[in-house]
PDB file of C-alpha atoms in Angstrom:
ATOM      1  CA  MET P   1    -120.342  33.449 -43.813  1.00 78.00           C
ATOM      2  CA  THR P   2    -123.798  34.038 -44.476  1.00 80.00           C
ATOM      3  CA  GLU P   3    -123.312  34.551 -47.815  1.00 85.00           C
ATOM      4  CA  LEU P   4    -121.065  31.122 -48.029  1.00 85.00           C
ATOM      5  CA  VAL P   5    -124.038  29.138 -46.069  1.00 84.00           C
ATOM      6  CA  LYS P   6    -126.557  30.374 -48.836  1.00 85.00           C
ATOM      7  CA  LEU P   7    -124.147  29.147 -51.563  1.00 85.00           C
ATOM      8  CA  ALA P   8    -123.653  25.871 -49.534  1.00 84.00           C
ATOM      9  CA  LYS P   9    -127.254  25.110 -49.355  1.00 84.00           C
ATOM     10  CA  LYS P  10    -127.588  25.677 -53.176  1.00 87.00           C
ATOM     11  CA  GLY P  11    -125.437  22.526 -53.565  1.00 86.00           C
ATOM     12  CA  ASP P  12    -121.807  24.650 -53.865  1.00 85.00           C
ATOM     13  CA  LYS P  13    -119.234  22.188 -52.603  1.00 90.00           C
ATOM     14  CA  PRO P  14    -116.389  24.561 -52.220  1.00 91.00           C
ATOM     15  CA  ALA P  15    -118.784  27.323 -50.281  1.00 89.00           C
ATOM     16  CA  PHE P  16    -119.522  24.344 -47.515  1.00 89.00           C
ATOM     17  CA  ASP P  17    -115.982  23.407 -47.549  1.00 91.00           C
ATOM     18  CA  GLU P  18    -114.931  26.832 -46.680  1.00 91.00           C
ATOM     19  CA  ILE P  19    -117.417  27.169 -44.093  1.00 91.00           C
ATOM     20  CA  ILE P  20    -116.190  24.047 -42.184  1.00 90.00           C
ATOM     21  CA  ARG P  21    -112.439  25.227 -42.713  1.00 91.00           C
ATOM     22  CA  LEU P  22    -113.668  28.357 -40.655  1.00 90.00           C
ATOM     23  CA  CYS P  23    -115.211  26.526 -38.248  1.00 88.00           C
ATOM     24  CA  THR P  24    -113.134  23.321 -37.633  1.00 89.00           C
ATOM     25  CA  ALA P  25    -110.557  24.593 -35.099  1.00 88.00           C
ATOM     26  CA  ASP P  26    -113.715  25.525 -32.797  1.00 88.00           C
ATOM     27  CA  MET P  27    -115.328  22.252 -33.468  1.00 90.00           C
ATOM     28  CA  PHE P  28    -112.227  20.636 -32.682  1.00 90.00           C
ATOM     29  CA  ARG P  29    -112.063  22.153 -28.954  1.00 88.00           C
ATOM     30  CA  ILE P  30    -115.612  21.994 -28.255  1.00 88.00           C
ATOM     31  CA  ALA P  31    -115.298  18.126 -28.979  1.00 87.00           C
ATOM     32  CA  MET P  32    -111.828  17.933 -26.997  1.00 88.00           C
ATOM     33  CA  SER P  33    -113.277  19.336 -24.019  1.00 84.00           C
ATOM     34  CA  ILE P  34    -116.174  16.717 -23.873  1.00 83.00           C
ATOM     35  CA  LEU P  35    -114.168  13.721 -24.859  1.00 84.00           C
ATOM     36  CA  ASN P  36    -110.688  14.423 -23.799  1.00 83.00           C
ATOM     37  CA  ASN P  37    -109.433  12.222 -26.618  1.00 84.00           C
ATOM     38  CA  LYS P  38    -107.812  13.506 -29.968  1.00 88.00           C
ATOM     39  CA  ASP P  39    -109.131  10.284 -31.750  1.00 87.00           C
ATOM     40  CA  ASP P  40    -112.560  10.491 -30.449  1.00 87.00           C
ATOM     41  CA  ALA P  41    -112.790  14.115 -31.017  1.00 88.00           C
ATOM     42  CA  ASP P  42    -111.559  13.861 -34.593  1.00 89.00           C
ATOM     43  CA  ASP P  43    -114.258  11.314 -35.130  1.00 90.00           C
ATOM     44  CA  ALA P  44    -116.907  13.778 -33.555  1.00 90.00           C
ATOM     45  CA  VAL P  45    -116.268  16.425 -35.700  1.00 91.00           C
ATOM     46  CA  CYS P  46    -116.058  14.301 -39.069  1.00 91.00           C
ATOM     47  CA  GLU P  47    -119.275  12.724 -37.901  1.00 92.00           C
ATOM     48  CA  ALA P  48    -120.794  16.632 -37.127  1.00 91.00           C
ATOM     49  CA  VAL P  49    -119.715  17.510 -40.512  1.00 92.00           C
ATOM     50  CA  VAL P  50    -121.091  14.679 -42.601  1.00 92.00           C
ATOM     51  CA  LYS P  51    -124.451  15.123 -41.113  1.00 92.00           C
ATOM     52  CA  ALA P  52    -124.133  19.016 -41.628  1.00 90.00           C
ATOM     53  CA  TYR P  53    -123.409  18.155 -45.328  1.00 91.00           C
ATOM     54  CA  GLU P  54    -126.172  15.978 -45.637  1.00 90.00           C
ATOM     55  CA  ASN P  55    -129.012  18.228 -43.827  1.00 89.00           C
ATOM     56  CA  ILE P  56    -127.672  21.871 -44.897  1.00 88.00           C
ATOM     57  CA  HIS P  57    -130.783  22.114 -46.936  1.00 87.00           C
ATOM     58  CA  LYS P  58    -132.833  21.796 -43.764  1.00 87.00           C
ATOM     59  CA  LEU P  59    -130.985  24.784 -41.547  1.00 85.00           C
ATOM     60  CA  ASN P  60    -133.942  27.778 -42.269  1.00 85.00           C
ATOM     61  CA  ASP P  61    -131.362  30.821 -41.028  1.00 85.00           C
ATOM     62  CA  CYS P  62    -128.289  31.026 -42.508  1.00 83.00           C
ATOM     63  CA  LYS P  63    -126.848  33.031 -39.924  1.00 84.00           C
ATOM     64  CA  PHE P  64    -127.558  30.334 -37.414  1.00 85.00           C
ATOM     65  CA  PHE P  65    -124.924  27.848 -39.167  1.00 88.00           C
ATOM     66  CA  LYS P  66    -122.321  27.906 -36.711  1.00 87.00           C
ATOM     67  CA  THR P  67    -124.873  27.617 -33.725  1.00 86.00           C
ATOM     68  CA  TRP P  68    -126.639  24.564 -35.453  1.00 90.00           C
ATOM     69  CA  ILE P  69    -123.117  22.633 -36.272  1.00 90.00           C
ATOM     70  CA  ILE P  70    -122.167  23.191 -32.698  1.00 89.00           C
ATOM     71  CA  ARG P  71    -125.267  21.671 -31.648  1.00 89.00           C
ATOM     72  CA  THR P  72    -124.614  18.637 -33.968  1.00 90.00           C
ATOM     73  CA  LEU P  73    -121.107  18.374 -32.783  1.00 90.00           C
ATOM     74  CA  ILE P  74    -122.190  18.388 -29.284  1.00 89.00           C
ATOM     75  CA  ASN P  75    -124.664  15.484 -29.692  1.00 87.00           C
ATOM     76  CA  GLN P  76    -121.907  13.856 -31.556  1.00 88.00           C
ATOM     77  CA  ALA P  77    -119.371  13.973 -28.837  1.00 87.00           C
ATOM     78  CA  ASN P  78    -122.007  13.064 -26.296  1.00 84.00           C
ATOM     79  CA  ASP P  79    -123.192   9.741 -28.032  1.00 84.00           C
ATOM     80  CA  ALA P  80    -119.225   8.915 -28.475  1.00 83.00           C
ATOM     81  CA  TYR P  81    -118.813   9.786 -24.559  1.00 81.00           C
ATOM     82  CA  LYS P  82    -121.630   7.616 -23.686  1.00 77.00           C
ATOM     83  CA  LYS P  83    -120.672   4.994 -25.913  1.00 76.00           C
ATOM     84  CA  ARG P  84    -116.816   5.147 -24.445  1.00 70.00           C
ATOM     85  CA  ASN P  85    -117.807   4.909 -20.957  1.00 63.00           C
ATOM     86  CA  LYS P  86    -119.289   1.764 -21.523  1.00 56.00           C
ATOM     87  CA  ILE P  87    -116.158   0.227 -22.414  1.00 53.00           C
ATOM     88  CA  ILE P  88    -113.606  -1.330 -20.269  1.00 51.00           C
ATOM     89  CA  TYR P  89    -109.888  -1.259 -21.589  1.00 51.00           C
ATOM     90  CA  LEU P  90    -107.421  -4.054 -21.086  1.00 49.00           C
ATOM     91  CA  HIS P  91    -104.982  -1.469 -19.809  1.00 49.00           C
ATOM     92  CA  GLU P  92    -107.297  -0.372 -17.347  1.00 48.00           C
ATOM     93  CA  LEU P  93    -107.918  -3.706 -15.477  1.00 46.00           C
ATOM     94  CA  ALA P  94    -104.035  -4.168 -15.559  1.00 46.00           C
ATOM     95  CA  GLY P  95    -103.480  -0.708 -13.756  1.00 47.00           C
ATOM     96  CA  GLU P  96    -101.170   0.612 -16.147  1.00 43.00           C
ATOM     97  CA  PRO P  97    -101.229   4.220 -16.877  1.00 42.00           C
ATOM     98  CA  ARG P  98    -103.219   5.582 -19.737  1.00 41.00           C
ATOM     99  CA  TYR P  99    -102.208   8.359 -22.092  1.00 37.00           C
ATOM    100  CA  GLU P 100    -104.918  10.756 -23.078  1.00 42.00           C
ATOM    101  CA  ASP P 101    -104.614  13.905 -25.206  1.00 40.00           C
ATOM    102  CA  ALA P 102    -106.107  17.362 -23.976  1.00 36.00           C
ATOM    103  CA  TYR P 103    -106.397  20.400 -25.890  1.00 41.00           C
ATOM    104  CA  ASP P 104    -104.374  23.276 -24.824  1.00 45.00           C
ATOM    105  CA  LEU P 105    -106.155  25.644 -22.386  1.00 44.00           C
ATOM    106  CA  GLY P 106    -102.773  27.583 -21.836  1.00 50.00           C
ATOM    107  CA  ASP P 107    -101.858  26.072 -18.703  1.00 55.00           C
ATOM    108  CA  ASP P 108    -101.954  22.132 -17.321  1.00 66.00           C
ATOM    109  CA  GLU P 109    -103.637  22.884 -14.248  1.00 74.00           C
ATOM    110  CA  LEU P 110    -106.570  24.407 -15.590  1.00 74.00           C
ATOM    111  CA  SER P 111    -106.764  21.889 -18.334  1.00 75.00           C
ATOM    112  CA  ALA P 112    -106.988  19.159 -16.050  1.00 77.00           C
ATOM    113  CA  ALA P 113    -109.293  20.911 -13.714  1.00 78.00           C
ATOM    114  CA  VAL P 114    -111.653  21.687 -16.600  1.00 80.00           C
ATOM    115  CA  SER P 115    -111.150  17.886 -17.669  1.00 78.00           C
ATOM    116  CA  ASP P 116    -112.615  16.490 -14.389  1.00 81.00           C
ATOM    117  CA  LEU P 117    -115.672  18.399 -14.615  1.00 84.00           C
ATOM    118  CA  SER P 118    -118.682  16.617 -15.907  1.00 85.00           C
ATOM    119  CA  VAL P 119    -119.943  16.829 -19.208  1.00 83.00           C
ATOM    120  CA  GLU P 120    -122.567  19.484 -18.379  1.00 86.00           C
ATOM    121  CA  TYR P 121    -120.354  21.892 -16.994  1.00 87.00           C
ATOM    122  CA  LYS P 122    -117.238  21.127 -19.023  1.00 85.00           C
ATOM    123  CA  THR P 123    -119.590  21.734 -22.328  1.00 86.00           C
ATOM    124  CA  VAL P 124    -120.677  25.348 -20.848  1.00 87.00           C
ATOM    125  CA  ILE P 125    -117.319  26.412 -19.583  1.00 86.00           C
ATOM    126  CA  THR P 126    -115.698  25.451 -22.992  1.00 84.00           C
ATOM    127  CA  LEU P 127    -118.525  27.433 -24.698  1.00 86.00           C
ATOM    128  CA  TYR P 128    -118.527  30.417 -22.324  1.00 86.00           C
ATOM    129  CA  TYR P 129    -114.839  31.091 -22.015  1.00 83.00           C
ATOM    130  CA  PHE P 130    -113.047  29.215 -24.659  1.00 80.00           C
ATOM    131  CA  GLN P 131    -115.642  29.846 -27.691  1.00 81.00           C
ATOM    132  CA  ASP P 132    -116.971  33.208 -26.444  1.00 81.00           C
ATOM    133  CA  MET P 133    -120.437  32.283 -26.818  1.00 85.00           C
ATOM    134  CA  ARG P 134    -123.264  34.683 -25.061  1.00 88.00           C
ATOM    135  CA  ILE P 135    -125.381  32.737 -22.337  1.00 89.00           C
ATOM    136  CA  LYS P 136    -128.406  33.113 -24.800  1.00 89.00           C
ATOM    137  CA  GLU P 137    -126.427  31.285 -27.529  1.00 87.00           C
ATOM    138  CA  ILE P 138    -125.290  28.446 -25.171  1.00 87.00           C
ATOM    139  CA  ALA P 139    -128.803  28.228 -24.254  1.00 88.00           C
ATOM    140  CA  SER P 140    -130.129  28.052 -27.963  1.00 86.00           C
ATOM    141  CA  VAL P 141    -127.093  25.272 -29.161  1.00 85.00           C
ATOM    142  CA  LEU P 142    -127.786  23.233 -25.752  1.00 86.00           C
ATOM    143  CA  LYS P 143    -131.383  23.576 -25.955  1.00 86.00           C
ATOM    144  CA  ILE P 144    -131.955  24.484 -22.422  1.00 88.00           C
ATOM    145  CA  PRO P 145    -133.274  27.749 -20.559  1.00 92.00           C
ATOM    146  CA  GLN P 146    -130.978  30.433 -20.017  1.00 91.00           C
ATOM    147  CA  GLY P 147    -131.067  30.325 -16.225  1.00 92.00           C
ATOM    148  CA  THR P 148    -130.027  26.766 -16.379  1.00 91.00           C
ATOM    149  CA  VAL P 149    -126.581  27.703 -18.311  1.00 90.00           C
ATOM    150  CA  LYS P 150    -125.997  30.513 -16.035  1.00 92.00           C
ATOM    151  CA  TRP P 151    -126.301  27.923 -13.024  1.00 93.00           C
ATOM    152  CA  ARG P 152    -124.247  25.415 -14.665  1.00 89.00           C
ATOM    153  CA  LEU P 153    -121.834  28.298 -15.336  1.00 89.00           C
ATOM    154  CA  SER P 154    -121.948  29.122 -11.415  1.00 90.00           C
ATOM    155  CA  LYS P 155    -121.451  25.729 -10.406  1.00 91.00           C
ATOM    156  CA  ALA P 156    -118.677  24.917 -12.864  1.00 88.00           C
ATOM    157  CA  LYS P 157    -116.905  28.304 -11.441  1.00 88.00           C
ATOM    158  CA  SER P 158    -117.368  27.158  -7.965  1.00 88.00           C
ATOM    159  CA  LYS P 159    -115.877  23.714  -8.869  1.00 86.00           C
ATOM    160  CA  LEU P 160    -112.997  24.649 -10.466  1.00 84.00           C
ATOM    161  CA  LYS P 161    -112.252  27.351  -7.831  1.00 84.00           C
ATOM    162  CA  GLU P 162    -112.171  24.431  -5.787  1.00 83.00           C
ATOM    163  CA  LYS P 163    -110.443  22.389  -7.485  1.00 81.00           C
ATOM    164  CA  LEU P 164    -107.691  24.919  -8.411  1.00 78.00           C
ATOM    165  CA  SER P 165    -107.734  26.347  -4.752  1.00 77.00           C
ATOM    166  CA  GLU P 166    -106.382  23.117  -3.142  1.00 70.00           C
ATOM    167  CA  ALA P 167    -102.876  23.638  -3.735  1.00 55.00           C
ATOM    168  CA  PRO P 168    -102.886  26.183  -6.506  1.00 51.00           C
ATOM    169  CA  PRO P 169     -99.177  26.753  -8.392  1.00 54.00           C
ATOM    170  CA  PRO P 170     -97.952  30.267  -8.140  1.00 54.00           C
ATOM    171  CA  LYS P 171     -99.327  31.097 -11.665  1.00 55.00           C
ATOM    172  CA  LEU P 172    -102.982  29.736 -11.024  1.00 54.00           C
ATOM    173  CA  LYS P 173    -102.972  32.256  -7.586  1.00 57.00           C
ATOM    174  CA  GLU P 174    -104.366  35.384  -9.965  1.00 63.00           C
ATOM    175  CA  ARG P 175    -107.081  33.062 -11.915  1.00 61.00           C
ATOM    176  CA  VAL P 176    -108.482  31.836  -8.418  1.00 58.00           C
ATOM    177  CA  GLU P 177    -108.528  35.360  -7.398  1.00 62.00           C
ATOM    178  CA  LYS P 178    -110.165  36.389 -10.816  1.00 59.00           C
ATOM    179  CA  CYS P 179    -112.678  33.311 -10.403  1.00 60.00           C
ATOM    180  CA  GLU P 180    -113.602  34.883  -6.862  1.00 60.00           C
ATOM    181  CA  ALA P 181    -114.155  38.140  -8.343  1.00 60.00           C
ATOM    182  CA  ILE P 182    -116.686  36.922 -11.068  1.00 58.00           C
TER     183      ILE P 182
END
């Protein structure tokens, strides 16, 4: 991927397209973990790609492209989340149920529990467990100390354990036990 990034920095559009194709699924999962809405996640990913295209020449080290674009995406998703929370929808005032898309984490209970976390906890859980990023990488992406990442992971796991322990369905008992072991 580093060679593609070097080509993209020189203005090679097909190389940039290929890099984005390789990163899109991960980017969408991250955006969904923050926004919990497919349309908003799509918009955040598109905005991040546009910003990456416009600013790829500013990237200093090609091997950090994915970290760089994920940081851009998280900023876009957080901005969209803040804007969305200022809006009151009419159907919410009327008390009608609202349909929200959620990306698939493997089971509905876990997905719901992760969705209920605050943005800070949801982001570190998603990056660590679903994107297999190391604590050092997460700290770099979020521009926070590694100790803060570890603390947020610990708090998020505690909150998930509490949420999933309330009345765990049989298939989640194993997950709760694994969470206790960590």
